XYZ file of C-alpha atoms in Angstrom:
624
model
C -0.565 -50.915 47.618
C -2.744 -48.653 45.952
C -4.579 -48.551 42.757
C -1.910 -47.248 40.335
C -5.083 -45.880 38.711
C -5.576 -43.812 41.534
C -2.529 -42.556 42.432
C -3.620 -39.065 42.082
C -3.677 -37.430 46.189
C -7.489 -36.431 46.733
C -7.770 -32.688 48.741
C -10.498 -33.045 51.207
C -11.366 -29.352 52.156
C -13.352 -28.868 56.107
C -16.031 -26.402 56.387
C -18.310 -25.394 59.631
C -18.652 -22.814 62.352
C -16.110 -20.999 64.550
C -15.365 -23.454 67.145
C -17.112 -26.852 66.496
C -13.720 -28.624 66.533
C -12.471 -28.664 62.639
C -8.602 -28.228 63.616
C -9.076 -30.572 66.925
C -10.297 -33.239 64.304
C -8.141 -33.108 61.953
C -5.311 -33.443 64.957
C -7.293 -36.732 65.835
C -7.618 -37.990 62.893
C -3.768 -37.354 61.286
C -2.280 -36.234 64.295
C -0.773 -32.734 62.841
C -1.790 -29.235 63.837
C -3.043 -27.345 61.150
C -3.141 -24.248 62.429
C 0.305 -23.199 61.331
C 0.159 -19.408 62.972
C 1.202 -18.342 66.443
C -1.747 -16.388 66.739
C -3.359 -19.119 65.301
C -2.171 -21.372 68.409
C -2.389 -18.950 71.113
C -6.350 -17.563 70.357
C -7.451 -21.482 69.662
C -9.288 -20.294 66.499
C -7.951 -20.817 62.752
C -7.253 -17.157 61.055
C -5.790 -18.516 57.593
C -5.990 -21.760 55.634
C -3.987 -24.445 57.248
C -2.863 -27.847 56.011
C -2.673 -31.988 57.404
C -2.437 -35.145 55.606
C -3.605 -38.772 56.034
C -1.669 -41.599 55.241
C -2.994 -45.211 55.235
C -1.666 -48.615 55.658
C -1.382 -49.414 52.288
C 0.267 -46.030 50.723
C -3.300 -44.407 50.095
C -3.068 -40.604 51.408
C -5.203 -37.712 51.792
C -4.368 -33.965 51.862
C -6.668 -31.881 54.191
C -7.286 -27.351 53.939
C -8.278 -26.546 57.232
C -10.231 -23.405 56.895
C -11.504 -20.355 59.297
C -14.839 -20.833 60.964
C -15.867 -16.986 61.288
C -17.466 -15.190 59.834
C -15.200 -12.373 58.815
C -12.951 -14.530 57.556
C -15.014 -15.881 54.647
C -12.427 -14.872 52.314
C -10.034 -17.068 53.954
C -12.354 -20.131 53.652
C -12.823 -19.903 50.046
C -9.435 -19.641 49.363
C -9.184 -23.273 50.776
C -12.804 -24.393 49.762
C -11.505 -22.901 46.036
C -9.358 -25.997 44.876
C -10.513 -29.000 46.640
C -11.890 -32.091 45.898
C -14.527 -33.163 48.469
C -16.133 -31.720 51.921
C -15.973 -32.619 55.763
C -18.654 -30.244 57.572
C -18.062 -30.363 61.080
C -21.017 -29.623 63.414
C -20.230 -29.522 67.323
C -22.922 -32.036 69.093
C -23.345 -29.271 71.748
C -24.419 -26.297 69.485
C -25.653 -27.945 66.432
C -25.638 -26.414 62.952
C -24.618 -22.334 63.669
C -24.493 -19.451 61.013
C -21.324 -20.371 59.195
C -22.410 -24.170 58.835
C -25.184 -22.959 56.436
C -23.068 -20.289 55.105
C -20.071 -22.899 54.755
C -22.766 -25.230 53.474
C -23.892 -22.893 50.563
C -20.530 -22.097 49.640
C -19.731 -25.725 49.453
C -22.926 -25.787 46.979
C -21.920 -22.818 44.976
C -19.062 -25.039 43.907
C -20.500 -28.209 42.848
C -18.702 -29.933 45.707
C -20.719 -33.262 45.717
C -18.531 -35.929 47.287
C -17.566 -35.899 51.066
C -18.780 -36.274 54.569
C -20.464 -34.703 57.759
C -18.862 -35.331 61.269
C -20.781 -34.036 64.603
C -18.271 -33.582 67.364
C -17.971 -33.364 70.466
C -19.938 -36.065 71.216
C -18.400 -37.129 74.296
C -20.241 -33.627 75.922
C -24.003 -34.250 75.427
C -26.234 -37.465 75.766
C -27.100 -39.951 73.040
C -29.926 -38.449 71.808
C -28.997 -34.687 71.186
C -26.407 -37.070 69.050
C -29.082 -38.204 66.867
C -30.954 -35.030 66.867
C -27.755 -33.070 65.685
C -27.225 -36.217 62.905
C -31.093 -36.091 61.601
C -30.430 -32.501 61.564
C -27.381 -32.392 59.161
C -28.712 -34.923 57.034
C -32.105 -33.012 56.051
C -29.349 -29.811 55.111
C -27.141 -31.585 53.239
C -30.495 -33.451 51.641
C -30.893 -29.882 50.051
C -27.321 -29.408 48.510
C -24.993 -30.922 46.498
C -23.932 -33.257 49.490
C -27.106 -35.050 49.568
C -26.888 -38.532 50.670
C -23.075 -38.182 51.960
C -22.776 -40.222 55.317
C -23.154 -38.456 58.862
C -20.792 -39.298 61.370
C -20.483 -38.684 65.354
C -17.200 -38.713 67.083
C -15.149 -36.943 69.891
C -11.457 -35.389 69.233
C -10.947 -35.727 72.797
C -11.868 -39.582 73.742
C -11.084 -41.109 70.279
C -15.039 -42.338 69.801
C -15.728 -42.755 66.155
C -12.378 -41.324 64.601
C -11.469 -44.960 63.061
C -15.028 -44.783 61.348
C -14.492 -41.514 60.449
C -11.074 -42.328 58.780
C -13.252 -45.097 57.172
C -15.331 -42.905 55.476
C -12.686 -40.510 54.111
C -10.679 -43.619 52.736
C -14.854 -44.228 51.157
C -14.651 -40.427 49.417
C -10.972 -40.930 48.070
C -12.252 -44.316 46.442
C -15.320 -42.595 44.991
C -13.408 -38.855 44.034
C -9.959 -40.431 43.256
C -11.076 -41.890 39.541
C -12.696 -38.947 38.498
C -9.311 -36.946 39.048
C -7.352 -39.042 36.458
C -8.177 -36.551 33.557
C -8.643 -33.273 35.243
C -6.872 -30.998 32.481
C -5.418 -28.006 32.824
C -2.147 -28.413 34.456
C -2.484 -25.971 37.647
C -1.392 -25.383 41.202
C -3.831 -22.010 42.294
C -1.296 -20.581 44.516
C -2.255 -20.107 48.282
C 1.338 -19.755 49.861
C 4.735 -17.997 48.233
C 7.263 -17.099 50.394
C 11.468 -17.735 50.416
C 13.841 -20.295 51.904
C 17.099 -18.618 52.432
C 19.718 -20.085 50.100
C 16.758 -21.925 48.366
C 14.755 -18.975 46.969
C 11.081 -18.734 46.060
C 8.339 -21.638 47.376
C 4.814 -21.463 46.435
C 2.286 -24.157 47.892
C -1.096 -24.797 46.545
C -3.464 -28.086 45.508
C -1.738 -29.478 42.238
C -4.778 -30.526 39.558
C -4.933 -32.152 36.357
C -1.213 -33.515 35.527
C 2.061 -34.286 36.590
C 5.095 -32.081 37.460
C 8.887 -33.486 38.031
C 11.921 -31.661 38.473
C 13.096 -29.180 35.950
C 9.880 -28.356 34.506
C 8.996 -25.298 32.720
C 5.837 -23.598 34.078
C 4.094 -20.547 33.239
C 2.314 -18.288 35.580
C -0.722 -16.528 35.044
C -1.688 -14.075 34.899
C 1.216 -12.637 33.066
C 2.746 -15.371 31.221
C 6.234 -15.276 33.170
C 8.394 -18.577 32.785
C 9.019 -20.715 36.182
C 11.114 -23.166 36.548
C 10.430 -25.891 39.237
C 14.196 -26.595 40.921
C 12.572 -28.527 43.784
C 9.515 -30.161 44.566
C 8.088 -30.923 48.311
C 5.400 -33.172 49.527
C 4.349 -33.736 52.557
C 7.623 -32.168 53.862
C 9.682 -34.919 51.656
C 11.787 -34.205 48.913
C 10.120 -36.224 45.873
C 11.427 -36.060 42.032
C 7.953 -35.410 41.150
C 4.350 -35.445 42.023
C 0.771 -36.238 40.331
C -1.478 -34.079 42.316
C -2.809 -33.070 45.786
C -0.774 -30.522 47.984
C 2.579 -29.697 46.637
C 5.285 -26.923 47.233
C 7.171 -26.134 44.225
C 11.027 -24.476 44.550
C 11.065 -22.212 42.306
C 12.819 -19.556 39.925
C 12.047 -17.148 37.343
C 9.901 -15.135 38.810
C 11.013 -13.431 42.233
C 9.204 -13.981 45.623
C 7.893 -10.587 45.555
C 6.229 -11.130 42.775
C 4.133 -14.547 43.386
C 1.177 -13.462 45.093
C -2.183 -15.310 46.248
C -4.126 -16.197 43.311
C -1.395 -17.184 40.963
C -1.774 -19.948 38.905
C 1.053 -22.139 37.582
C 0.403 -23.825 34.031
C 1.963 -25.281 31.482
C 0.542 -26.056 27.649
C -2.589 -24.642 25.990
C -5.267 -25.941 24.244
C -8.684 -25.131 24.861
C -8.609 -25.532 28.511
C -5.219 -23.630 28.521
C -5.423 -21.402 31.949
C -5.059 -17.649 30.762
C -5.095 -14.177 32.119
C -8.111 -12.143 31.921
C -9.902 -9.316 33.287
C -13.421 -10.686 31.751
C -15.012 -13.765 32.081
C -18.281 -15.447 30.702
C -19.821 -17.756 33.239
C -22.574 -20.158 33.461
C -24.579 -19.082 36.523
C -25.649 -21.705 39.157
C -28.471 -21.567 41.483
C -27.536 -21.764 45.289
C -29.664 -23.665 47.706
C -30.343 -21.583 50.148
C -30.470 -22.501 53.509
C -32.957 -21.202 56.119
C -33.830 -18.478 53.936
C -36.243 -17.656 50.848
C -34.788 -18.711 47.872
C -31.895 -15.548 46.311
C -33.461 -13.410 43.292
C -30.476 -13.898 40.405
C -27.870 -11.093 40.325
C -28.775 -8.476 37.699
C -27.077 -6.094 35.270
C -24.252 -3.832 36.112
C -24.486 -5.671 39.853
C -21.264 -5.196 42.305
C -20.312 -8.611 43.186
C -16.915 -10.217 44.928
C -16.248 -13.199 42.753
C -13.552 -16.179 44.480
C -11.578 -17.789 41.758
C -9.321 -20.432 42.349
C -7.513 -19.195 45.319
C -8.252 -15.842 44.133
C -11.029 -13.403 45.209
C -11.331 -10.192 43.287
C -14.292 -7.349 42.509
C -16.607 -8.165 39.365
C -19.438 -6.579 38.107
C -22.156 -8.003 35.934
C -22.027 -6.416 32.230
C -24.354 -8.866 30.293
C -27.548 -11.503 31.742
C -28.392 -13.697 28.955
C -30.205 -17.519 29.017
C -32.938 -16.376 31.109
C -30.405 -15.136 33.804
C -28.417 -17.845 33.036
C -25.454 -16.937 31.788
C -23.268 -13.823 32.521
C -20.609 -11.644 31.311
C -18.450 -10.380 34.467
C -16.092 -7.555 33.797
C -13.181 -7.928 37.161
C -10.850 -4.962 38.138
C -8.127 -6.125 37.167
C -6.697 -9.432 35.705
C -7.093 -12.877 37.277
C -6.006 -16.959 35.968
C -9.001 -19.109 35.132
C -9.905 -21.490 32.165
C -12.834 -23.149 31.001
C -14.606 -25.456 33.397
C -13.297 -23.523 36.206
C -15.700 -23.328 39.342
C -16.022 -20.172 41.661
C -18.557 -18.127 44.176
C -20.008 -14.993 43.964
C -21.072 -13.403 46.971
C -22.322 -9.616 47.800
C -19.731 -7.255 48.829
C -21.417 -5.934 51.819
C -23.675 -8.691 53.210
C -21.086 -11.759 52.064
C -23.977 -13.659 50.613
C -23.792 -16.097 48.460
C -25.031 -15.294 44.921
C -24.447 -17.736 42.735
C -21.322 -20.547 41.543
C -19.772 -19.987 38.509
C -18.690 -22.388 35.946
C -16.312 -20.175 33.538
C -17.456 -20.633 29.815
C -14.987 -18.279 27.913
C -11.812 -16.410 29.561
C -11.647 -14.276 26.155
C -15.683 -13.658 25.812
C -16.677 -12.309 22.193
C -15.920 -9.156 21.757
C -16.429 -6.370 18.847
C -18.388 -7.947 16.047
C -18.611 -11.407 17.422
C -20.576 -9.905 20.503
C -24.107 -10.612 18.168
C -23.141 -14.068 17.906
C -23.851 -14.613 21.740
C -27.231 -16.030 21.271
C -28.883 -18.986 23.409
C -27.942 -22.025 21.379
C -24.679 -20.977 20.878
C -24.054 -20.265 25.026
C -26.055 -23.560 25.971
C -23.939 -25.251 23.244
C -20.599 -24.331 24.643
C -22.297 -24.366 28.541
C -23.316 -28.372 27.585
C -19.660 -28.994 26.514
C -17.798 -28.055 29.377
C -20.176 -29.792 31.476
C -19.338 -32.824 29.639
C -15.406 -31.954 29.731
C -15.066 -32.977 25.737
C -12.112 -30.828 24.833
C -13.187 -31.050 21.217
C -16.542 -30.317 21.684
C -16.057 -27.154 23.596
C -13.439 -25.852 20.949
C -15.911 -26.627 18.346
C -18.580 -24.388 20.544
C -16.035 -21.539 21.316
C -15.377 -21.590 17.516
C -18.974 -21.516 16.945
C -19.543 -18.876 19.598
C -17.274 -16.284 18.344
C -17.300 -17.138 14.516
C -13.415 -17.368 14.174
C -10.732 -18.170 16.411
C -7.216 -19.254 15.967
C -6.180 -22.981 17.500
C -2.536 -23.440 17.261
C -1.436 -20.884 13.936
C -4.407 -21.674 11.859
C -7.910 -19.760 11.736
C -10.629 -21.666 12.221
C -14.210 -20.398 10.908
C -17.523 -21.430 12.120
C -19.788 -23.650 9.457
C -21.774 -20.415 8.842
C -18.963 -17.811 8.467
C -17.262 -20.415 6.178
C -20.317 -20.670 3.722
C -21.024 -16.674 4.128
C -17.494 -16.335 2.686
C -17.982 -19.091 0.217
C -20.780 -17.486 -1.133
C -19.270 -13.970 -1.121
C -16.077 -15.380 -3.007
C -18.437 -16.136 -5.940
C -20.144 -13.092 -5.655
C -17.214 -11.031 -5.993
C -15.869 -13.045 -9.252
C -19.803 -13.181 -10.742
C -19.695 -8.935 -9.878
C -16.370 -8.417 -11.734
C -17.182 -10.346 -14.669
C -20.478 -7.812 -14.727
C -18.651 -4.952 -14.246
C -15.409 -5.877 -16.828
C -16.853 -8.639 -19.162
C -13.452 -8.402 -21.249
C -11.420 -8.812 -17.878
C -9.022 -12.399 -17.585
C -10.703 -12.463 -14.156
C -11.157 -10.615 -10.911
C -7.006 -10.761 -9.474
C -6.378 -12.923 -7.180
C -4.806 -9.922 -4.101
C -8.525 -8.029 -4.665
C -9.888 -11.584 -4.272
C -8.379 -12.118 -0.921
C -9.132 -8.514 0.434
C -12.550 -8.186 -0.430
C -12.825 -11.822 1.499
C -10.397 -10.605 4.647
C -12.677 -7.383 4.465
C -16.214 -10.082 4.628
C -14.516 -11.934 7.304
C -14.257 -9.241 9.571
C -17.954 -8.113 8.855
C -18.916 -11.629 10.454
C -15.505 -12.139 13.126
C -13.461 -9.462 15.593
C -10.430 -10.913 14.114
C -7.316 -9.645 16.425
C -4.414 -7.800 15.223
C -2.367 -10.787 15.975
C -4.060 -13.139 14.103
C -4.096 -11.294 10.722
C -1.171 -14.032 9.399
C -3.755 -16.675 10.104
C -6.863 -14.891 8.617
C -5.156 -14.186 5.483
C -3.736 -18.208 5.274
C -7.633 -19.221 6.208
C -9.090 -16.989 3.501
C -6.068 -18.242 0.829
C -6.882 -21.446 1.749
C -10.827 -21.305 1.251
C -10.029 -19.811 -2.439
C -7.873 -22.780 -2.849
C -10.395 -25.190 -2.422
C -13.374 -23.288 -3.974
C -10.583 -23.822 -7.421
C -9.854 -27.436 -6.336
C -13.842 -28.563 -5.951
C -14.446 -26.679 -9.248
C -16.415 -23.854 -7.966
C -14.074 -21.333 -9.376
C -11.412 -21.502 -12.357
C -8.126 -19.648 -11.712
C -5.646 -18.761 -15.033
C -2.509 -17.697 -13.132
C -3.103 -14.965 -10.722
C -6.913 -14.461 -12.223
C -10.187 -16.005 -10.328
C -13.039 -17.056 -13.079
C -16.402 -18.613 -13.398
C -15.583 -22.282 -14.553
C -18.589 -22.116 -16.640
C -16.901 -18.809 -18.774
C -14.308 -19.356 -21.185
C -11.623 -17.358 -20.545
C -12.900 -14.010 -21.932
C -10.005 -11.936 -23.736
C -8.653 -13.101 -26.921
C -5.056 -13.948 -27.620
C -4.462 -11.190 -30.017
C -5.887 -8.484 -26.984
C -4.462 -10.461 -24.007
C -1.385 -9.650 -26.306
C -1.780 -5.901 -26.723
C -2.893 -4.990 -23.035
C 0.735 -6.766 -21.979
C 2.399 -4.676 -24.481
C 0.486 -1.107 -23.110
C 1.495 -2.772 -19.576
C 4.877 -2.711 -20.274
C 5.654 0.789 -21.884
C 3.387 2.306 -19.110
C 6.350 0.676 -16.645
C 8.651 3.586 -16.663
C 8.937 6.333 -14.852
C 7.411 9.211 -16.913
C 4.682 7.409 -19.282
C 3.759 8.582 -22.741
C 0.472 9.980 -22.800
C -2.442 6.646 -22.307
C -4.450 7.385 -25.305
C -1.130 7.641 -27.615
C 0.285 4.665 -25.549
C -2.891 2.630 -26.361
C -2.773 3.261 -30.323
C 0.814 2.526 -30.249
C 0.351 -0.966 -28.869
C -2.525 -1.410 -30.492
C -4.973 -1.706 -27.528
C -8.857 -1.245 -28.014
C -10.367 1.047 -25.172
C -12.357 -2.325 -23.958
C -8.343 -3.918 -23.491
C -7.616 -0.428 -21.477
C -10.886 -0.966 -19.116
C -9.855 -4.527 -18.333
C -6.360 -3.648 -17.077
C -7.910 -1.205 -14.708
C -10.544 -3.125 -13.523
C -7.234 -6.222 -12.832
C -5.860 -4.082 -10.740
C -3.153 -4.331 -13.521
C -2.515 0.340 -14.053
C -3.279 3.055 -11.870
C -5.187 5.787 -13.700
C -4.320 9.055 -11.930
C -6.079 11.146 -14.767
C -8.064 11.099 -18.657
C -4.100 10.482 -20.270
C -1.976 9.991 -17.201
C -1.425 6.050 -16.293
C 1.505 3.697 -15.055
C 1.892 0.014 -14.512
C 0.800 -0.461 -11.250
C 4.469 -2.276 -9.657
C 6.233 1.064 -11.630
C 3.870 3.410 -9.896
C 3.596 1.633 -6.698
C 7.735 1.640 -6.680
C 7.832 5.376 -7.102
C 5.184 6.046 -4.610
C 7.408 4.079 -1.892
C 10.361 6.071 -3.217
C 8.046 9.120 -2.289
C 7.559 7.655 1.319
C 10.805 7.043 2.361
C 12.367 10.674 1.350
C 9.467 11.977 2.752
C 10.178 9.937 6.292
C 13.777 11.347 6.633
C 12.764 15.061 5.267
C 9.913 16.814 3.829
C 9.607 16.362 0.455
C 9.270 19.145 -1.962
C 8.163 18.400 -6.205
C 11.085 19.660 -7.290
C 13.188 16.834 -5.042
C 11.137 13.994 -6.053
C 11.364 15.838 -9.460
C 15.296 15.023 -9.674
C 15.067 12.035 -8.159
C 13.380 10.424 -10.297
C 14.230 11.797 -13.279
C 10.903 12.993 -14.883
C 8.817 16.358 -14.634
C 6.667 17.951 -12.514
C 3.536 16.589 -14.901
C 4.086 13.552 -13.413
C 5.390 14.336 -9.490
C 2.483 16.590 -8.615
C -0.247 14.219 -9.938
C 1.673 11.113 -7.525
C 2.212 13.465 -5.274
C -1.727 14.823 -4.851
C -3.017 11.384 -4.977
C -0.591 10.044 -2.028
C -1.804 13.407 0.090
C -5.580 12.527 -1.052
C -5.300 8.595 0.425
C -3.521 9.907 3.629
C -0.190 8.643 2.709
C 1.396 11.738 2.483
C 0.795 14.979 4.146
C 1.209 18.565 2.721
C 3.268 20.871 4.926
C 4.726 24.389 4.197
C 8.187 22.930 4.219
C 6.828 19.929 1.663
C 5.094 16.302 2.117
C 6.130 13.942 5.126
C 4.271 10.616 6.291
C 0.575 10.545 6.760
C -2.204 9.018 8.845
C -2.260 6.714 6.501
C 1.231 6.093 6.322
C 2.252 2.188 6.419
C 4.766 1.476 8.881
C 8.571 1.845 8.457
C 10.235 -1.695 7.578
């Protein structure tokens, strides 16, 4: 039996030029055709990606992509080469290593493929010793690559020599790839086939990665964020309830057939290697070995580039070099599924070379304000974590990358943007008491705005997540009060170290003036004051609370009376202009007190003046 630890399938992609024998082996060595096409079967080359498995005594299996050796069919090979797990380069004995081995051989190197083997066929049609020369040949390539030191094998497709120590090896790669697999988040199946069954619906086939699926289960596909449901799941041609990994076709509905293409991804979860849709990536550039040529100058700014994702390929171009040519911000043409960690080529449009691999960093780069936090710690920080695949680490250095970024509902704030706002939050208490020494304290909703406007001098915070930046900055106020930073009296923020400034007998008085300024037409402020028996210093503190709305010398309400009558304004105003003498009636008072609301809503944008009267401005909050 095999080792339940391992029970994950490992996807052994082939690689090498037109003709050395790739399909012919696999046939040999699992005794399926993998060149699925009529075309396919009647020119004797493979056009598209085709697909075998190995099974073994004792349960162990492998899944095999058979991919196109020519070279206008690169495209085709990466779509296969895209989502496997290890490498068998084929070399025919006869011709040795041709123009797509090295080209296969780079690509293979572009993606960090490090585990697999090298077979020389055809064996059985030259003598022993072009055998070894081919062998010593292969080895000294792969010595320069991320195969180095993977074992060299010679056998024949068409005698049988050496296919039972071939099949030894590949069980040798499974052992060594297989525990490495076990925690391979995201959940994803990069889809390479989708097509319908008649009376079955939609099937998609790809390489399933990094998790189970069974039955029933609710996917999402990306990009786009459409719900799938799995009704049926195939492996190997056999119904099973479910599956842990390795080729897979998934039954499916939700999403018509006409819709799956190529290049979709199907997910499930989030999390900070959630798969997402984007149309701009930040990568982590790696150097290419290559072969039989000086070595590639790195891609510069604003360069055209074809970039192969997954089982996606797509046109990028190169908007930002940073890291000493490092690291790279790629702008694609339109949207594609990736996550972080995710591995890819880019090649040159016209020549097909190979550029550089790609390790994707960020799927939602910083953007905005958070674009000057992109600095060389910060992009080696969150390059270092994803090499290590610590999910915590690398949502620590996205947080730290971008300043602010929501995980789950709540707002998380880098160390520094936290103690920037810290430090602002007593700043803007210390500055009221300056400015209004008789004040209770600066209120607590010009507290919270003043902070919201601070955090997005340091963050791009998104439109969506304005909930969670106004929880994060209500929550940093609470614990400034809890650690004893600040004092609050009721809706009032205060230096602990200041008693609480206005005396009983004024805090008094300035709630009487509040209250008879809370009507629709006001006495006059100064007569109001003298009435209530509130000194000009017990005026200057209700303004500066945020507590009246001063629209002139004598001319003041209660802020929730004036703020009611402006919103009364509004919403006549939405359904027909207003004119004075309408919001006159309505509200009972004079034209004193309507023009002097109504010139202040038309000075903030609110309003608008029209010939026919005032109707909804720029400004203009939305209608509930």
């Amino acid at each position: 039996m095999a080792d339940p630890a391992l029970e994950r399938t490992v996807v052994i992609g082939t690689a090498g030029h037109i003709d050395h024998g790739k399909t012919s082996l696999l046939r040999a060595l699992t005794g399926i055709n993998a060149d699925r096409l009529p075309e396919e079967r009647a020119r004797g080359m493979t056009i598209d990606v085709g697909y075998a498995h190995l099974a073994f005594d004792d349960g162990v299996e492998l899944d095999f992509v058979d991919v196109p050796g020519h070279d206008r069919l690169i495209g085709n090979m990466l779509v296969g080469a895209g989502e496997i797990d290890a490498a068998m380069l084929v070399v025919a004995a006869d011709d040795g290593p041709r123009p797509q081995t090295l080209e296969h051989l780079e690509l293979l190197d572009a993606l960090g493929i490090d585990a697999g083997i090298a077979v020389v066929t055809k064996v059985d049609m030259v003598d022993e010793a072009r055998v070894a020369a081919v062998v010593a040949e292969l080895e000294t390539l792969l010595g320069s690559t991320a195969l180095a030191g993977s074992p060299v094998l010679a056998a024949s497709s068409t005698t049988g020599a050496g296919i039972e120590a071939v099949r030894a090896a590949l069980r040798g790669v499974r052992d060594r790839v297989a525990p490495r697999l076990a925690d391979d988040p995201p959940l994803r199946l990069a889809v390479d086939r989708a097509f319908a069954v008649k009376g079955r619906g939609a099937v998609v086939t790809g390489s399933l990665r990094g998790g189970s699926v069974g039955e029933g289960a609710a996917l999402r596909r990306e990009p786009g964020g459409d719900r799938i449901r799995v009704r049926a799941i195939q492996v190997h041609n056999q119904a099973v309830p479910g599956h842990a990994g390795g080729r897979t076709a998934l039954n499916t509905t939700g999403v018509p057939v006409e819709a799956l293409r190529r290049g979709d991804v199907l997910t499930d979860g989030g999390g900070p290697l959630a798969v997402q849709g984007t149309d701009h990536l930040l990568v982590d550039l790696r150097t290419v070995t290559a072969l039989g040529a000086a070595p590639r100058r790195p891609p510069r700014r604003d360069a055209a580039l074809r970039l192969h994702l997954g089982t996606d390929q797509l046109d990028a171009r190169m908007r930002r070099v940073a890291v000493e040519a490092r690291i790279a911000l790629l702008a694609l043409e339109r949207e594609t599924a990736a996550f972080r960690g995710a591995r890819g080529v880019l090649r040159e449009p016209a020549s097909g070379a190979v550029v550089a691999g790609v390790t994707v960093l960020d799927v939602r780069p910083p953007r905005g304000i958070s674009r000057r936090r992109m600095t060389a710690d910060r992009l080696e920080g969150l390059a270092g974590a994803i090499e290590r695949g610590d999910p915590v680490a690398i949502e620590d250095a996205t947080v730290a990358l971008h300043g602010a970024r929501v995980s789950g509902r709540e707002l998380r704030v880098a160390p520094d943007v936290r103690a920037a706002l810290e430090a602002s939050a007593l700043e803007l208490v210390a500055a009221h008491h300056r400015g209004a020494p008789m004040s209770a304290g600066l209120p607590l909703p010009r507290a919270r705005a003043g902070l919201l406007k601070r955090l997005r001098s340091l963050a791009t915070i998104e439109r969506r997540d304005a909930a969670a930046a106004e929880a994060a900055v209500t929550s940093l106020v609470d614990e400034l009060v809890a650690s004893g930073r600040l004092a609050r009296d009721g809706d009032f923020l205060r230096d602990p170290m200041r008693e609480q400034a206005v005396p009983r007998e004024l805090h008094a008085a300035m709630a009487r003036l509040e209250s008879v300024l809370s009507v629709p037409a006001p006495p006059a402020l100064g007569d109001a004051a003298r009435a209530t028996g509130c000194p000009p210093e017990g005026v200057r503190a209700l303004q500066a609370e945020g507590r009246i709305v001063r629209l002139g010398p004598d001319l003041a309400w209660a802020t929730t009376e004036f703020h009611r009558l402006a919103g009364a304004a509004l919403e006549r105003a939405r359904v027909e202009p207003l004119s004075p003498a309408a919001f006159r009636d309505a509200t009972g008072t004079s034209r004193r007190y309507v023009l002097a609301i109504l010139e202040d809503l038309d000075r903030r944008g609110i309003l608008r003046r029209t010939e026919a009267g005032h109707v909804p401005g720029p400004r203009a909050p939305a209608a509930s």
